[in-house]
């Protein structure tokens, strides 16, 4: 039987000054006008450092914390071992943390929902020549929909996650803001959060840096304090997503030509899913250059199974068509002008936001005009709109074009 | 009742230890001998084992020599199902200890919508088979509490020269078992469902049934099950078997509690579905569906309210799998996915039922589809 730890009062005298300052920075992580012991907060615990610290902070602050870990995919799938009913290391870690914190913890089997809502879409998106972001779909369709509903069913007042994003209550309700640490900001992955979901969500770590989170992990005595950050996409072992797509859609991965944008056939490829817009290395056409000009993937033609390459200039895009737009900002002026509103946009998770004008074009669509062309804008990625640190919304990149004249 | 006391309604998973079992085990733990040793200490241990063997045998009307002590119901089922080498014909609602031990070659007897095995199907299967068969039909189903027509199945098995085994793990102390009347060749029992210790059970085998042991080594249990006897566990098992009559007498009280539980919920939710309710059922079990609310959500909500119930068969990781029992009963998947099992036992009282029904109705209210998001 695991001994339940009595948590130290997080701001007790004698607590390390660094810890005190980090906890002070978090403040009240929930902000509901109700006794904390009667305020139930479900924490989505992945077994990683961030969500473990989230649970610890909330438990330490006296909330009625319930940990839930989602089993999203068969841990043994990579080894083609079907029906394995054993919890993976992450689930084990989450359970250990919950035991240490003395909070109830449950594992929910979401394999089917995850497969239907995230993995299938991931495969189809790649086969369309896109570069999908399954983590966004997972937040949108699994964590913030099904898990959030379950949290409500359990009588919870809020659902907390370890994301580095900030939820700030403004005059019009809850707003989504970037995480304080620009290197850790995960708001890009949360653009599809609805207003109703955001009202219910909490991101206690949004104001912290990763080192600060690790300080808290050590303070709370969590065994995961030194656990490395997760890499890549959780259900893709070793980053070999082509293998995953091939397993899900046997026969759909078809070899074809690598074609220069001037029409020359430069070589063959084993399937467009091995390529992404803007990719320069590993094109498999030797030399990687054309009259000493490096070549980039500038297009993926799924219908013709062609990878189109060209010089860097051919990647430049300043027009982005965005679909399935989710809007979290204040309502835009009705006319919205012909000019659109000034925003900054992120076109991939690792990019810094670029100046642009945003025009909502009706329905759930939008057109983004970039102030300066961007290189490597890939359909399937998200285009997320910001004003300052506030996330206004975002959508999926459907098409790109260029009015820019070089 | 205070919310910090546990409302335990999961007796079909395991029962709290009965005081008599605890006392018997504590006494046995102080006996140093190995029951196979010829010295006095060994003889003292042997006396404990043989006294318990007589108690277990008496509880089911078997001769003591027919009792093979095992490390629980699973081992007893595995020994029965694999030990004869016969082709296995089993019901679709058997416990995994039978299903998975029987392997891929096993033939399945379907069940009706009320969860009782189809005897005509058994007859058809046996009439079409060549070679030796072992029929395995549980006496009481763990998920729904339905009582299976094992005596009728045994008569059919006899007609076709087949052997018959019954897993009576959920039946002991809940329905009267008398092997002088119930004509089976093997019967599996477990101590802990009745309030004995976990990790001890027995397979009771009719004289002359050829059985290949699972465990080889010493000559314990008449060379049918090697390994030094779990003397204390066996003592605890014997002690609870000595209370089988009281347990059987208590079933009327438990059935009253269970019926009140179902009636209270049904009065608030007339569409309530109780699986197996139209079949003969043991008095302690109710498998009921809260439509539209996933079973795992219910389990969490009840647990957070200090109430222990169960859903499907819990696997080692705590995951909940879809119930093969409800599937075999042709239950709609959504309905099966919202079924929770409540099972009462010797420590259960009206307060437990009241707490459960209040929590059930509260959760039902909270999760109505018209709930404001």
XYZ file of C-alpha atoms in Angstrom:
779
model
C 0.000 0.000 0.000
C 1.373 3.367 -0.913
C 1.796 5.796 1.899
C -0.168 8.930 1.330
C 1.888 12.023 1.724
C 0.588 14.855 3.818
C 1.439 17.771 1.604
C 3.418 20.581 3.104
C 1.454 23.803 3.292
C 2.621 25.326 0.031
C 3.397 28.689 1.548
C 4.309 27.548 5.023
C 7.130 29.416 6.738
C 10.388 27.752 5.888
C 9.304 26.924 2.390
C 12.082 27.627 -0.023
C 11.976 31.207 -1.264
C 12.002 30.161 -4.904
C 9.066 27.832 -4.351
C 7.198 30.562 -2.477
C 7.670 32.981 -5.314
C 6.565 30.463 -7.925
C 3.451 29.595 -5.937
C 2.745 33.283 -5.444
C 3.028 33.733 -9.175
C 0.322 31.104 -9.682
C -1.939 32.679 -7.098
C -5.378 31.073 -6.895
C -5.313 28.601 -9.758
C -9.087 28.189 -9.917
C -10.766 31.399 -8.847
C -14.226 30.154 -7.993
C -16.123 31.794 -5.173
C -16.709 28.672 -3.116
C -14.811 26.897 -0.333
C -11.862 25.131 -1.919
C -12.560 21.812 -0.233
C -15.966 21.840 -1.892
C -14.657 22.912 -5.283
C -13.985 19.848 -7.351
C -11.328 20.132 -10.032
C -10.634 17.302 -12.441
C -7.022 17.258 -13.627
C -6.139 15.609 -16.919
C -3.013 13.748 -15.813
C -0.802 12.436 -18.595
C 1.926 11.143 -16.337
C 4.250 13.955 -17.379
C 5.756 16.687 -15.229
C 3.375 19.468 -16.225
C 0.075 17.784 -15.440
C 1.546 16.176 -12.323
C 2.579 19.571 -10.984
C -0.846 20.935 -11.939
C -2.484 18.279 -9.766
C -0.031 18.916 -6.940
C -0.561 22.674 -6.978
C -4.337 22.268 -6.865
C -4.237 19.600 -4.168
C -1.777 21.684 -2.178
C -4.102 24.670 -2.486
C -6.859 22.640 -0.867
C -9.097 21.863 -3.800
C -11.051 18.611 -4.166
C -8.839 17.215 -6.910
C -9.693 14.193 -9.046
C -7.014 12.907 -11.419
C -8.008 11.291 -14.683
C -5.614 9.685 -17.133
C -6.803 8.841 -20.605
C -5.584 5.678 -22.208
C -5.553 6.949 -25.769
C -3.856 4.215 -27.704
C -2.611 0.695 -27.229
C 0.853 0.958 -25.767
C 1.744 -2.301 -27.469
C 0.544 -1.295 -30.920
C 4.037 -0.586 -32.156
C 4.845 -4.216 -31.521
C 1.620 -5.347 -33.220
C 0.504 -6.812 -29.910
C -3.276 -6.577 -29.936
C -5.493 -6.467 -26.930
C -2.701 -5.763 -24.511
C -4.369 -4.683 -21.331
C -1.417 -3.284 -19.518
C -0.982 0.294 -18.511
C 1.980 2.022 -20.055
C 4.654 3.833 -18.113
C 2.862 7.183 -18.321
C -0.287 5.766 -16.762
C 1.803 4.158 -14.058
C 3.557 7.472 -13.398
C 0.257 9.339 -13.184
C -1.058 6.804 -10.699
C 2.080 7.086 -8.579
C 1.771 10.870 -8.486
C -1.912 10.660 -7.545
C -1.116 8.182 -4.780
C 1.569 10.474 -3.454
C -0.800 13.430 -3.492
C -3.541 11.348 -1.897
C -6.074 12.170 -4.589
C -8.438 9.762 -6.323
C -7.229 8.782 -9.760
C -8.906 6.962 -12.623
C -7.809 5.629 -15.978
C -10.354 5.916 -18.764
C -10.140 3.852 -21.896
C -10.497 6.381 -24.700
C -8.805 4.250 -27.340
C -11.836 4.071 -29.599
C -12.711 7.744 -29.339
C -9.096 8.752 -29.866
C -8.805 6.523 -32.885
C -12.032 7.840 -34.420
C -11.531 11.499 -33.531
C -7.799 11.924 -33.971
C -5.875 9.069 -35.538
C -8.130 8.422 -38.544
C -8.149 12.118 -39.359
C -4.371 12.213 -38.991
C -3.941 9.468 -41.599
C -6.414 10.963 -44.066
C -4.882 14.391 -43.694
C -1.432 13.082 -44.574
C -2.820 11.252 -47.578
C -4.381 14.520 -48.788
C -0.901 15.980 -48.855
C -1.396 17.957 -45.648
C 0.716 18.181 -42.526
C -1.767 17.594 -39.682
C -1.533 18.641 -36.039
C -3.231 15.788 -34.153
C -2.618 17.365 -30.740
C -5.091 20.107 -31.611
C -7.729 17.574 -32.670
C -7.103 15.669 -29.452
C -7.659 18.774 -27.331
C -10.683 19.734 -29.404
C -12.405 16.393 -29.757
C -11.206 14.294 -26.838
C -9.879 16.231 -23.854
C -12.064 19.314 -24.016
C -15.160 17.521 -25.228
C -15.478 13.993 -23.863
C -13.261 14.391 -20.821
C -14.793 17.756 -20.035
C -18.277 16.220 -20.221
C -17.133 13.472 -17.875
C -15.786 16.084 -15.478
C -19.193 17.769 -15.461
C -20.846 14.405 -14.863
C -18.603 14.008 -11.836
C -19.887 17.301 -10.483
C -16.611 19.087 -11.119
C -16.402 22.877 -11.121
C -13.433 22.969 -13.478
C -11.105 20.892 -15.618
C -7.403 21.713 -15.307
C -4.572 20.746 -17.617
C -0.826 21.346 -17.587
C -0.811 23.432 -20.749
C 1.369 26.528 -20.934
C -1.397 28.941 -21.792
C -3.110 31.575 -19.702
C -6.811 31.937 -19.092
C -7.563 35.485 -18.084
C -11.029 36.635 -17.133
C -11.767 39.823 -19.017
C -14.874 41.992 -19.265
C -16.403 39.639 -21.829
C -15.595 36.420 -19.985
C -12.667 34.030 -20.080
C -9.930 34.884 -22.576
C -7.123 32.697 -23.865
C -3.645 34.182 -23.719
C -0.226 32.933 -24.598
C 1.787 31.173 -21.961
C 4.156 33.547 -20.183
C 7.231 31.692 -21.398
C 7.459 32.249 -25.156
C 9.552 29.113 -25.542
C 6.827 27.001 -23.902
C 3.648 28.703 -25.057
C 1.119 26.030 -26.081
C -1.807 28.277 -26.915
C -1.369 27.364 -30.599
C -2.595 23.865 -29.722
C -5.635 25.238 -27.917
C -7.103 27.513 -30.598
C -10.134 25.253 -31.150
C -11.282 25.598 -27.539
C -14.830 26.938 -27.434
C -15.934 29.751 -25.141
C -18.022 27.337 -23.057
C -15.038 25.018 -22.698
C -12.727 27.883 -21.807
C -15.088 29.004 -19.048
C -14.683 25.548 -17.478
C -10.935 25.126 -18.101
C -7.960 26.152 -15.974
C -4.263 26.240 -16.900
C -2.450 26.777 -13.590
C 1.030 26.624 -15.163
C 0.373 29.242 -17.844
C 2.384 31.894 -16.061
C 5.398 29.686 -15.370
C 8.548 28.623 -17.129
C 9.472 24.980 -17.383
C 12.301 25.339 -14.845
C 9.784 26.838 -12.420
C 7.513 23.843 -12.980
C 10.394 21.522 -12.228
C 11.120 23.442 -9.045
C 7.548 22.758 -7.944
C 7.794 19.112 -8.967
C 10.819 18.735 -6.712
C 9.101 20.694 -3.931
C 6.095 18.374 -4.010
C 8.384 15.346 -4.124
C 7.068 14.060 -7.425
C 9.027 11.193 -8.930
C 8.406 12.650 -12.385
C 10.360 15.829 -11.549
C 13.213 14.841 -13.836
C 11.148 13.098 -16.480
C 12.146 14.336 -19.920
C 9.637 16.290 -21.965
C 7.578 14.182 -24.306
C 8.640 14.417 -27.898
C 6.805 14.051 -31.162
C 3.277 12.747 -31.434
C 2.249 10.450 -28.600
C 0.796 7.632 -30.688
C 3.600 7.609 -33.255
C 6.471 5.506 -31.994
C 9.929 6.855 -32.882
C 8.444 9.612 -35.010
C 7.804 7.210 -37.877
C 4.374 8.527 -38.788
C 4.630 7.064 -42.298
C 4.494 3.602 -40.681
C 1.379 4.579 -38.757
C -0.325 5.847 -41.903
C 0.645 2.737 -43.832
C -0.795 0.510 -41.128
C -4.061 2.459 -40.983
C -4.472 2.852 -44.745
C -2.806 -0.152 -46.334
C -2.052 0.410 -50.001
C -2.814 4.121 -49.850
C 0.826 5.124 -49.768
C 1.791 5.205 -53.443
C 5.192 5.991 -54.990
C 5.411 8.762 -57.575
C 7.561 11.385 -59.217
C 9.486 14.226 -57.700
C 8.923 17.076 -60.125
C 10.570 20.464 -60.367
C 8.160 23.356 -60.608
C 9.547 24.042 -64.076
C 8.279 20.608 -65.154
C 11.408 18.483 -65.011
C 11.097 15.060 -63.346
C 13.972 14.869 -60.874
C 13.375 11.486 -59.255
C 11.000 9.138 -57.484
C 9.530 9.059 -54.002
C 7.921 6.282 -51.949
C 4.806 8.234 -51.018
C 3.926 11.887 -50.516
C 3.369 11.264 -46.815
C 7.147 11.306 -46.424
C 7.265 15.000 -47.360
C 6.101 18.244 -45.911
C 5.919 21.710 -47.424
C 9.135 23.623 -46.838
C 11.189 20.469 -46.344
C 14.710 20.740 -47.679
C 16.632 17.759 -46.397
C 16.165 14.151 -47.387
C 14.383 14.721 -50.660
C 16.150 11.697 -52.127
C 17.030 13.358 -55.403
C 20.747 13.675 -54.763
C 22.555 16.958 -54.889
C 19.569 18.676 -53.284
C 20.229 21.616 -55.507
C 19.568 23.077 -58.882
C 22.451 25.196 -60.254
C 23.677 25.401 -56.649
C 20.249 26.592 -55.494
C 18.885 24.418 -52.685
C 15.536 22.812 -53.497
C 12.528 22.731 -51.195
C 9.257 20.880 -51.240
C 6.832 23.532 -52.466
C 3.764 21.421 -53.110
C 2.234 17.963 -52.642
C -0.173 16.812 -55.353
C -2.096 13.978 -53.701
C -4.197 13.140 -56.772
C -1.166 12.715 -59.038
C 1.076 11.367 -56.243
C 3.611 14.061 -57.053
C 6.063 15.897 -54.846
C 6.791 19.319 -56.328
C 10.088 20.972 -55.541
C 11.508 24.356 -56.342
C 13.727 27.182 -55.120
C 13.062 28.933 -51.866
C 11.323 31.856 -53.593
C 8.640 29.459 -54.793
C 7.682 28.795 -51.153
C 6.768 32.393 -50.439
C 3.124 32.859 -49.502
C 1.263 35.914 -48.290
C -2.335 34.733 -48.638
C -3.695 31.999 -46.400
C -7.202 30.553 -46.624
C -8.395 29.330 -43.250
C -11.337 27.021 -42.551
C -13.181 25.791 -39.435
C -12.428 29.068 -37.718
C -12.997 29.163 -33.975
C -13.386 32.692 -32.644
C -12.578 33.539 -29.042
C -12.032 37.260 -29.423
C -14.501 40.059 -28.960
C -17.023 40.294 -31.772
C -15.459 42.087 -34.728
C -17.059 45.264 -36.074
C -19.868 44.185 -38.375
C -18.323 45.500 -41.546
C -14.908 44.176 -40.647
C -13.774 46.502 -43.444
C -12.302 45.344 -46.650
C -8.990 45.621 -44.929
C -9.596 43.240 -42.081
C -8.099 43.653 -38.632
C -4.468 43.827 -37.709
C -3.321 40.653 -35.975
C -0.304 38.466 -35.662
C -0.558 34.874 -36.788
C 1.256 31.650 -36.106
C 1.223 29.292 -39.048
C 3.007 26.478 -37.244
C 3.648 25.765 -33.609
C 7.335 26.598 -33.616
C 7.109 29.822 -35.597
C 7.082 33.283 -34.044
C 3.911 35.205 -34.758
C 3.962 37.271 -37.945
C 2.101 40.491 -38.689
C -0.990 40.037 -40.843
C -4.472 41.292 -41.565
C -7.387 39.024 -40.832
C -10.640 39.077 -42.751
C -13.486 36.854 -41.624
C -15.053 35.887 -44.922
C -18.267 34.355 -43.698
C -19.308 31.014 -42.393
C -16.343 29.667 -40.512
C -13.790 30.848 -43.030
C -11.168 33.540 -42.985
C -8.485 35.023 -45.191
C -5.154 36.057 -43.752
C -2.896 38.466 -45.621
C 0.642 38.418 -44.319
C 2.617 41.646 -44.105
C 5.657 39.859 -45.444
C 5.625 36.489 -47.175
C 6.179 33.379 -45.084
C 8.008 30.306 -46.246
C 6.718 26.762 -45.684
C 3.044 27.430 -45.001
C 1.540 23.929 -45.043
C -2.112 22.991 -45.466
C -3.306 20.940 -42.489
C -1.438 23.104 -39.990
C -3.316 25.590 -37.871
C -3.335 29.335 -38.448
C -3.813 30.956 -35.060
C -4.631 34.649 -34.630
C -3.304 36.840 -31.816
C -3.506 40.439 -30.723
C -0.632 40.968 -28.364
C -0.708 37.985 -26.041
C -4.390 37.321 -26.495
C -5.447 34.460 -28.708
C -8.374 35.632 -30.821
C -9.039 32.357 -32.578
C -7.742 30.234 -35.343
C -8.539 27.707 -38.001
C -7.055 25.146 -40.324
C -4.954 26.154 -43.289
C -6.785 24.967 -46.381
C -4.958 26.800 -49.143
C -2.255 29.347 -49.769
C -1.405 31.701 -52.581
C 0.807 34.642 -53.241
C 0.025 38.175 -54.364
C 3.557 39.000 -53.507
C 5.751 39.889 -56.417
C 9.368 39.049 -55.817
C -24.292 7.632 7.302
C -21.174 9.719 7.029
C -19.681 10.025 3.574
C -16.249 9.076 4.879
C -17.333 5.548 5.754
C -17.148 3.242 2.785
C -20.403 1.975 1.360
C -19.198 -1.361 0.059
C -21.535 -2.908 -2.519
C -19.086 -5.026 -4.490
C -19.373 -8.450 -2.858
C -19.218 -10.242 -6.194
C -15.717 -8.812 -6.592
C -14.768 -9.768 -3.070
C -16.327 -9.715 0.367
C -15.025 -8.249 3.603
C -13.384 -10.869 5.776
C -15.743 -12.630 8.169
C -14.609 -12.559 11.814
C -14.694 -16.364 12.004
C -12.350 -16.605 9.041
C -9.983 -14.105 10.581
C -9.931 -15.993 13.865
C -9.333 -19.317 12.145
C -6.456 -17.889 10.134
C -4.791 -16.195 13.075
C -4.855 -19.472 14.943
C -3.485 -21.349 11.951
C -0.632 -18.893 11.400
C 0.798 -19.894 14.736
C 1.096 -23.517 13.691
C 4.635 -23.910 12.441
C 4.430 -27.249 10.699
C 4.293 -28.245 7.090
C 1.202 -30.369 6.618
C 3.291 -32.956 4.766
C 5.721 -33.447 7.669
C 5.216 -36.520 9.804
C 6.259 -34.846 13.082
C 3.847 -33.362 15.568
C 4.024 -29.861 14.177
C 3.287 -31.229 10.720
C 0.435 -33.285 12.072
C -1.028 -30.155 13.696
C -1.007 -28.386 10.334
C -2.446 -31.460 8.666
C -5.306 -31.499 11.187
C -6.183 -27.923 10.264
C -6.146 -28.708 6.553
C -8.243 -31.845 6.931
C -10.771 -30.178 9.225
C -11.198 -27.450 6.653
C -11.448 -30.009 3.879
C -14.347 -31.623 5.718
C -16.027 -28.231 6.170
C -15.662 -27.341 2.509
C -16.894 -30.767 1.423
C -19.862 -30.591 3.772
C -20.863 -27.177 2.425
C -21.573 -28.730 -0.957
C -22.444 -32.306 -0.015
C -19.209 -33.844 -1.337
C -16.893 -36.459 0.158
C -13.798 -34.766 1.664
C -11.465 -36.755 -0.573
C -12.967 -35.017 -3.604
C -11.668 -31.605 -2.502
C -8.495 -30.272 -4.162
C -7.404 -27.026 -2.545
C -6.161 -24.428 -5.025
C -4.956 -20.848 -5.007
C -8.455 -19.625 -5.820
C -11.313 -19.918 -8.253
C -9.195 -19.143 -11.287
C -6.850 -22.038 -10.646
C -9.788 -24.347 -9.976
C -11.395 -23.316 -13.275
C -8.127 -23.686 -15.169
C -7.535 -27.134 -13.707
C -11.051 -28.281 -14.565
C -11.086 -26.903 -18.080
C -7.614 -28.007 -19.123
C -7.095 -31.064 -16.913
C -9.171 -33.614 -18.792
C -7.868 -32.767 -22.255
C -11.459 -32.977 -23.496
C -12.972 -30.589 -25.991
C -14.675 -27.813 -24.006
C -18.290 -26.772 -24.520
C -18.903 -23.689 -22.408
C -21.555 -21.043 -22.009
C -21.041 -17.633 -23.561
C -21.154 -15.987 -20.148
C -18.405 -17.904 -18.357
C -15.784 -16.043 -16.375
C -12.498 -15.417 -18.194
C -10.897 -18.036 -15.957
C -12.915 -20.570 -17.953
C -13.124 -18.778 -21.303
C -9.459 -18.058 -21.707
C -8.351 -21.396 -20.263
C -10.645 -23.212 -22.693
C -8.844 -21.680 -25.626
C -9.806 -21.149 -29.212
C -11.113 -24.667 -29.830
C -13.923 -24.328 -27.321
C -17.535 -24.415 -28.513
C -19.850 -21.776 -27.076
C -23.378 -22.295 -25.797
C -25.426 -19.139 -26.408
C -27.645 -17.521 -23.785
C -31.116 -16.018 -24.032
C -31.800 -12.329 -23.619
C -32.459 -12.947 -19.928
C -28.985 -14.455 -19.536
C -29.838 -18.165 -19.169
C -28.057 -20.710 -21.324
C -30.023 -22.236 -24.189
C -30.306 -25.934 -23.310
C -31.516 -26.840 -26.798
C -28.308 -25.368 -28.172
C -26.255 -27.458 -25.745
C -28.083 -30.571 -26.904
C -27.487 -29.665 -30.537
C -23.781 -29.015 -29.962
C -23.208 -32.279 -28.111
C -25.180 -34.324 -30.632
C -22.964 -33.001 -33.418
C -19.687 -33.656 -31.592
C -17.445 -36.640 -31.854
C -14.869 -37.415 -29.190
C -14.807 -36.595 -25.498
C -16.388 -33.371 -24.360
C -16.329 -31.364 -21.160
C -19.321 -29.073 -20.616
C -18.640 -26.037 -18.444
C -21.586 -23.957 -17.245
C -21.361 -21.591 -14.301
C -23.934 -21.942 -11.550
C -24.374 -18.206 -10.956
C -23.212 -15.468 -13.281
C -20.942 -12.907 -11.647
C -22.276 -9.883 -13.512
C -26.034 -10.410 -13.520
C -26.545 -12.967 -10.759
C -28.601 -15.215 -13.038
C -28.808 -18.816 -11.878
C -28.012 -21.237 -14.668
C -29.850 -24.537 -15.257
C -26.802 -26.604 -14.387
C -28.764 -29.699 -13.320
C -30.542 -29.760 -16.682
C -27.244 -29.180 -18.487
C -25.715 -32.042 -16.522
C -28.535 -34.377 -17.563
C -27.933 -33.504 -21.196
C -24.177 -33.946 -20.787
C -24.742 -37.399 -19.283
C -26.911 -38.420 -22.215
C -24.035 -37.705 -24.571
C -21.330 -39.147 -22.359
C -19.770 -35.765 -21.697
C -18.214 -34.611 -18.438
C -19.628 -31.495 -16.781
C -17.947 -28.791 -14.716
C -19.598 -25.876 -13.002
C -17.941 -22.701 -11.771
C -19.800 -22.088 -8.518
C -17.578 -19.278 -7.273
C -20.516 -16.827 -7.144
C -22.967 -19.467 -5.973
C -21.391 -20.686 -2.736
C -23.485 -19.427 0.158
C -25.997 -17.822 -2.190
C -27.762 -20.874 -3.579
C -27.888 -24.268 -1.907
C -25.426 -26.675 -3.499
C -25.752 -30.403 -2.872
C -23.591 -32.561 -5.078
C -25.689 -35.581 -4.138
C -28.405 -33.988 -6.231
C -26.485 -31.691 -8.577
C -24.949 -34.291 -10.848
C -21.706 -32.583 -11.915
C -18.207 -34.030 -12.221
C -16.314 -30.947 -11.079
C -17.182 -27.761 -9.236
C -14.999 -24.693 -8.626
C -15.225 -22.769 -5.367
C -13.534 -19.685 -3.955
C -13.238 -18.552 -0.346
C -13.201 -14.784 -0.662
C -16.564 -14.144 -2.313
C -18.151 -15.441 0.850
C -15.954 -13.508 3.278
C -13.000 -15.861 3.425
C -9.427 -15.015 2.477
C -8.361 -14.183 -1.072
C -6.053 -16.623 -2.786
C -7.667 -19.885 -1.741
C -10.286 -22.002 -3.442
C -10.989 -25.566 -4.372
C -11.862 -27.807 -7.235
C -14.092 -30.635 -6.134
C -13.715 -33.603 -8.413
C -15.837 -36.709 -8.630
C -13.870 -39.889 -8.047
C -12.622 -41.372 -11.297
C -12.475 -38.178 -13.358
C -9.063 -38.229 -15.078
C -7.272 -34.965 -14.331
C -3.795 -33.854 -15.338
C -2.383 -31.534 -12.652
C -1.495 -27.927 -13.465
C 1.271 -27.792 -10.885
C 3.857 -30.518 -10.497
C 6.182 -31.095 -7.610
C 5.337 -32.570 -4.241
C 2.599 -35.108 -3.772
C 0.143 -32.805 -1.995
C -3.614 -33.048 -2.572
C -3.241 -36.701 -3.607
C -0.820 -35.742 -6.359
C -3.437 -33.537 -7.976
C -1.989 -30.184 -6.885
C 1.643 -29.831 -5.864
C 2.827 -27.219 -3.404
C 2.877 -26.776 0.352
C -0.657 -26.134 1.517
C -1.745 -22.593 2.316
C -2.704 -23.765 5.780
C -4.018 -20.462 7.128
C -5.930 -19.664 3.954
C -7.435 -23.122 3.919
C -8.426 -22.694 7.584
C -10.183 -19.440 6.684
C -11.909 -21.133 3.779
C -13.114 -23.898 6.078
C -14.421 -21.367 8.565
C -16.593 -19.555 6.020
C -17.853 -22.872 4.638
C -18.988 -23.732 8.160
C -21.223 -20.652 7.902
C -22.771 -21.505 4.562
C -26.140 -22.303 6.141
C -26.296 -18.883 7.818
C -25.240 -17.259 4.583
C -27.988 -19.049 2.688
C -30.522 -18.018 5.314
C -29.366 -14.411 4.925
C -30.178 -14.387 1.201
C -33.830 -13.587 1.835
C -32.816 -10.431 3.699
C -30.358 -9.464 0.945
C -32.947 -10.095 -1.771
C -35.296 -7.769 0.105
C -32.624 -5.058 0.179
C -31.791 -5.601 -3.473
C -35.450 -5.495 -4.492
C -35.969 -2.299 -2.522
C -32.932 -0.791 -4.248
C -34.310 -1.594 -7.680
C -37.837 -0.478 -6.780
C -36.647 2.860 -5.391
C -34.715 3.638 -8.540
C -37.468 2.370 -10.809
C -40.030 4.601 -9.149
C -37.911 7.604 -10.145
C -36.833 6.200 -13.490
C -39.537 3.874 -14.843
C -37.395 3.017 -17.864
C -34.704 1.448 -15.656
C -33.185 -1.663 -17.217
C -32.019 -4.433 -14.891
C -30.138 -7.165 -16.707
C -31.198 -10.720 -15.991
C -34.142 -9.600 -13.864
C -36.567 -11.892 -15.682
C -34.442 -14.993 -14.998
C -33.973 -16.731 -11.648
C -31.374 -14.598 -9.865
C -29.419 -14.768 -6.658
C -30.689 -12.285 -4.115
C -27.571 -10.174 -3.720
C -26.871 -8.987 -7.267
C -28.306 -6.242 -9.435
C -26.898 -5.219 -12.793
C -28.574 -1.967 -13.720
C -28.145 0.512 -16.533
C -28.186 4.289 -16.200
C -28.912 5.090 -19.809
C -26.659 7.639 -21.421
C -24.038 7.632 -18.661
C -20.935 5.556 -19.301
C -20.305 2.882 -16.696
C -16.830 4.213 -15.963
C -18.265 7.658 -15.277
C -20.734 6.096 -12.862
C -17.985 4.138 -11.138
C -15.965 7.305 -10.624
C -18.963 9.284 -9.420
C -19.963 6.548 -6.955
C -16.386 6.146 -5.778
C -16.099 9.879 -5.150
C -19.269 9.536 -3.077
C -17.643 6.724 -1.082
C -19.583 3.927 -2.747
C -17.854 0.864 -4.171
C -19.623 -0.875 -7.049
C -18.391 -2.553 -10.177
C -18.746 -2.578 -13.913
C -17.946 -5.387 -16.281
C -14.839 -7.251 -15.317
C -12.109 -4.958 -14.058
C -8.772 -5.704 -15.627
C -5.437 -5.390 -13.917
C -4.806 -1.855 -15.165
C -8.143 -0.602 -13.929
C -9.510 -0.308 -17.419
C -13.101 -1.321 -17.971
C -13.774 -3.566 -20.938
C -17.125 -4.148 -22.578
C -18.908 -6.973 -20.831
C -18.959 -10.205 -22.819
C -21.841 -11.319 -20.626
C -24.138 -8.463 -21.624
C -22.983 -8.823 -25.208
C -23.960 -12.487 -25.136
C -27.363 -11.414 -23.855
C -27.668 -9.276 -27.003
C -27.875 -6.093 -24.946
C -27.607 -2.923 -27.026
C -23.986 -1.719 -26.778
C -24.987 1.675 -25.357
C -27.083 0.033 -22.692
C -24.378 -2.510 -21.854
C -21.886 0.338 -21.650
C -23.963 2.042 -18.978
C -24.445 -1.002 -16.738
C -23.167 -1.093 -13.200
C -23.204 -4.086 -10.900
C -24.303 -3.742 -7.310
C -23.676 -6.777 -5.127
C -24.563 -7.121 -1.473
C -23.352 -9.444 1.234
C -23.121 -10.255 4.868
C -22.158 -6.746 5.949
C -24.758 -4.920 3.857
C -27.683 -3.108 5.416
C -30.499 -0.677 4.615
C -28.146 2.319 4.988
C -25.981 1.039 2.156
C -28.966 0.700 -0.121
C -30.224 4.152 0.816
C -26.845 5.701 0.124
C -26.552 3.991 -3.209
C -30.030 4.905 -4.413
C -29.548 8.529 -3.333
C -26.225 8.700 -5.209
C -27.705 6.951 -8.246
C -30.636 9.332 -8.443
C -28.370 12.332 -7.851
C -26.091 11.312 -10.688
C -29.101 10.590 -12.898
C -30.331 14.112 -12.225
C -26.914 15.691 -12.849
C -26.403 13.905 -16.149
C -29.790 14.402 -17.744
C -29.261 15.348 -21.359
C -31.126 18.617 -20.815
C -28.534 19.635 -18.234
C -27.375 23.201 -18.741
C -23.806 23.028 -19.997
